[in-house]
PDB file of C-alpha atoms in Angstrom:
ATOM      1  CA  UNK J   1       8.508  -5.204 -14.886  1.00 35.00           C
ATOM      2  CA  UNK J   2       5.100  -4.235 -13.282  1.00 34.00           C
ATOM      3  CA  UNK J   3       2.241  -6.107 -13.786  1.00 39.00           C
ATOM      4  CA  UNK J   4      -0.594  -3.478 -13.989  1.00 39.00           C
ATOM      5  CA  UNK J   5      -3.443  -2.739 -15.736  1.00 41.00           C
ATOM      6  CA  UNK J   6      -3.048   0.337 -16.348  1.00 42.00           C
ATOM      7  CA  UNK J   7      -0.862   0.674 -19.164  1.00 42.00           C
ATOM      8  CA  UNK J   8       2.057   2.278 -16.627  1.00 42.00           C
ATOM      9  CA  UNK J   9       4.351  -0.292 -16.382  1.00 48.00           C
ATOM     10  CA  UNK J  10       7.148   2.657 -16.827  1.00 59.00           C
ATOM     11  CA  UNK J  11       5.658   4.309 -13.553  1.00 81.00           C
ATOM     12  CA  UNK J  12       6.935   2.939 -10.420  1.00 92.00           C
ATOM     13  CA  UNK J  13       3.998   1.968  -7.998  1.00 95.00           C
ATOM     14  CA  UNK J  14       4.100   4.295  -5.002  1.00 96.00           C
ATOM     15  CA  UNK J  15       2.353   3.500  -1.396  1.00 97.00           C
ATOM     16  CA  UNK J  16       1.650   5.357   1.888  1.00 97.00           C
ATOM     17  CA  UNK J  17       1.169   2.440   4.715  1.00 97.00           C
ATOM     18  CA  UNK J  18      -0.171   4.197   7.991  1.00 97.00           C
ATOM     19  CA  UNK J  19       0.299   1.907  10.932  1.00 96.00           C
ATOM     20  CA  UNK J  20      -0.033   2.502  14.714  1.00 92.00           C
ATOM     21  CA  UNK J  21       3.155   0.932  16.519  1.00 88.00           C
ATOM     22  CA  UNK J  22       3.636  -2.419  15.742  1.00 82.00           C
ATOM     23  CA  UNK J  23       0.810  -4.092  16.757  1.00 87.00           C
ATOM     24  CA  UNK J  24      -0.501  -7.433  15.232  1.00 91.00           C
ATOM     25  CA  UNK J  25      -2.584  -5.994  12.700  1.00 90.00           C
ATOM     26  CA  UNK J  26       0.142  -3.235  11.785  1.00 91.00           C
ATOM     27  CA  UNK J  27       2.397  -5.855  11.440  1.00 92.00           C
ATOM     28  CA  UNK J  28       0.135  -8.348   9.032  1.00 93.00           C
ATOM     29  CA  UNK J  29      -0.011  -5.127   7.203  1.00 95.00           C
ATOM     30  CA  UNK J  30       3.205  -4.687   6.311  1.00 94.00           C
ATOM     31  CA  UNK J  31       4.053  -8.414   5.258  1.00 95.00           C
ATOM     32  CA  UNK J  32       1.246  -8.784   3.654  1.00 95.00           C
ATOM     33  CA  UNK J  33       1.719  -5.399   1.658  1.00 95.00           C
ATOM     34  CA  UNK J  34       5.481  -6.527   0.598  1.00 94.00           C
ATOM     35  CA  UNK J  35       4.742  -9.789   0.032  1.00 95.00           C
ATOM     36  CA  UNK J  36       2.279  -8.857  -2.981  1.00 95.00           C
ATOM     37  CA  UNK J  37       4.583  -6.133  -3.975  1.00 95.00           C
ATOM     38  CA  UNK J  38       7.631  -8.701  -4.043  1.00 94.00           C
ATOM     39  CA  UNK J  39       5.403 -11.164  -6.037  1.00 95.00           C
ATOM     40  CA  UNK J  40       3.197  -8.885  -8.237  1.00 94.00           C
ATOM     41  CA  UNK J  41       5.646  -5.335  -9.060  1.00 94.00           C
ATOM     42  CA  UNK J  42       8.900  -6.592  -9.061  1.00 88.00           C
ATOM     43  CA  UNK J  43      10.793  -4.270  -7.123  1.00 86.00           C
ATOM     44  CA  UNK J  44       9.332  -1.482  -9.172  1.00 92.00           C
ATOM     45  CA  UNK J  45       7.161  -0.463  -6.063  1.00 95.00           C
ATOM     46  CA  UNK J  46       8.078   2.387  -3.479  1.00 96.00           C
ATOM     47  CA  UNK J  47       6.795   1.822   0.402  1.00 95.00           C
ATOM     48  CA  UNK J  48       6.814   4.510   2.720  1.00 96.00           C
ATOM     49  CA  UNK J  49       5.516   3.003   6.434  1.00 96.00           C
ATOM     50  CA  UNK J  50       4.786   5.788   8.589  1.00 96.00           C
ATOM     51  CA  UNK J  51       3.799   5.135  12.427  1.00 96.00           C
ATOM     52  CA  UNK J  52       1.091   7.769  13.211  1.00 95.00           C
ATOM     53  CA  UNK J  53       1.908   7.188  16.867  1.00 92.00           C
ATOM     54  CA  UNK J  54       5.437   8.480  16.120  1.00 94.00           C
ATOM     55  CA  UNK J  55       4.401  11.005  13.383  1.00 93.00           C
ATOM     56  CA  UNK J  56       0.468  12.313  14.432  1.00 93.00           C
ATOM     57  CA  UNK J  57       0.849  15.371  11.817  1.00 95.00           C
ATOM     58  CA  UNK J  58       1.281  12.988   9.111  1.00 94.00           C
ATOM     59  CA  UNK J  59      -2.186  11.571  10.298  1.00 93.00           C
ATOM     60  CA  UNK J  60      -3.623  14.505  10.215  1.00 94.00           C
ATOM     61  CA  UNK J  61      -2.681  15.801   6.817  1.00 95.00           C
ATOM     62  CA  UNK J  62      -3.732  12.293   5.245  1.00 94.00           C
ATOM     63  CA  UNK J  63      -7.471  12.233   7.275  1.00 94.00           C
ATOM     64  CA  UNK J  64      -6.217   9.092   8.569  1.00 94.00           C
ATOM     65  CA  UNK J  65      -8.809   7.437  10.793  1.00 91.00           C
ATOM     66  CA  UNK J  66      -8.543   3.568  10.862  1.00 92.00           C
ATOM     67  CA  UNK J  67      -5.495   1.834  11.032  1.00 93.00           C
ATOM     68  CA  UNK J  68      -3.448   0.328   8.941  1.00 95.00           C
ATOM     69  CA  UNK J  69      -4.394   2.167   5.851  1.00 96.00           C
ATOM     70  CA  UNK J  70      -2.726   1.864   2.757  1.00 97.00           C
ATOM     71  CA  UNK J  71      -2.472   5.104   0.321  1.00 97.00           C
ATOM     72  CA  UNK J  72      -1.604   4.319  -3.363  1.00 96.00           C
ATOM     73  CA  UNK J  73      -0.288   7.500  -5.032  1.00 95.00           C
ATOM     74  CA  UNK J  74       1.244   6.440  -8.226  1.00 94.00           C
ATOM     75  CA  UNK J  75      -0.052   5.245 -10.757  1.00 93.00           C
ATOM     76  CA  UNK J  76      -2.987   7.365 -11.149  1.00 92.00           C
ATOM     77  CA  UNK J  77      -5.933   6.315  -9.971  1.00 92.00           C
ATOM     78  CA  UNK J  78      -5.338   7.016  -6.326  1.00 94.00           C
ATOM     79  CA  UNK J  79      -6.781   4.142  -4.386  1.00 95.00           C
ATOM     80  CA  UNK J  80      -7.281   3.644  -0.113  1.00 95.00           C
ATOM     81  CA  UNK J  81      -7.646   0.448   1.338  1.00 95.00           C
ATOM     82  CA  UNK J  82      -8.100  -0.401   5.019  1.00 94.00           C
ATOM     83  CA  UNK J  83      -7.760  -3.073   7.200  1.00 91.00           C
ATOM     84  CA  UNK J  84      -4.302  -6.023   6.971  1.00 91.00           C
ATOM     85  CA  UNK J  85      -4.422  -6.337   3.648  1.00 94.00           C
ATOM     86  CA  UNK J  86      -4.963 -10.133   4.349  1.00 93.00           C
ATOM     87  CA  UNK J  87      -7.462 -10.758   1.262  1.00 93.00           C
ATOM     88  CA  UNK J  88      -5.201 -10.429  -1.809  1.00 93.00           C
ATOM     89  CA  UNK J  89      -7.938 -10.953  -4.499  1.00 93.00           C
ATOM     90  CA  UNK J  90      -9.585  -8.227  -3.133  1.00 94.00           C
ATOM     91  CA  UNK J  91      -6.191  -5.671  -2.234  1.00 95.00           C
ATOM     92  CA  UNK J  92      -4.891  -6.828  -6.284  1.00 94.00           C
ATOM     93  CA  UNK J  93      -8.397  -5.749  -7.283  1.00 93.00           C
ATOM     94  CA  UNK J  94      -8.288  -2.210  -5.498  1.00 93.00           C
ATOM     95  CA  UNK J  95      -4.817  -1.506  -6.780  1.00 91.00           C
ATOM     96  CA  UNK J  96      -5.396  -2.757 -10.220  1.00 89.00           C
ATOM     97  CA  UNK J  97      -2.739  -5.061 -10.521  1.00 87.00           C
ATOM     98  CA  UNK J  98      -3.123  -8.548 -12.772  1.00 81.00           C
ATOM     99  CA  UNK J  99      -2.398 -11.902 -10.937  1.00 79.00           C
TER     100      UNK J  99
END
């Protein structure tokens, strides 16, 4: 069962993580990002990683610019964060999802 805010617990959380290879920060990204998903949705979360150095086009059609960058699509509101996702307070706040 989700946790959110946003009276959508029916609606499965949806992300977008952009990452470049797997560099350090890509890959603090990507724990980081499942390890709040794990703890906070439940398994009602969807993760798509895509690696703009593999897939430029889907760079281009999201105005990616900085990477990692993490695209929530479902629930509405949609939300962008940047960066490794390392402060949690801060990533929960952004997505709107209760501790």
């Amino acid at each position: 069962m989700s946790n959110s805010t946003d009276d959508t617990s029916a609606s499965k959380h949806r992300f977008i993580l952009f990452v470049a290879g797997m560099s350090v920060k890509s890959g603090h990204a990507i724990e980081n990002l499942r390890r709040i998903c794990d703890k906070y949705l439940e398994n009602n979360y969807d993760l798509e990683i895509i690696d703009i150095s593999r897939d430029k086009e889907q760079a281009i059609i999201h105005q990616i610019v900085a990477i990692p960058t993490l695209i929530k699509t479902s629930p509405e509101p949609k939300r962008i964060i940047l960066g490794d996702l390392s402060d949690k307070a801060k990533v929960l706040k952004i997505l709107n999802i209760e501790e």
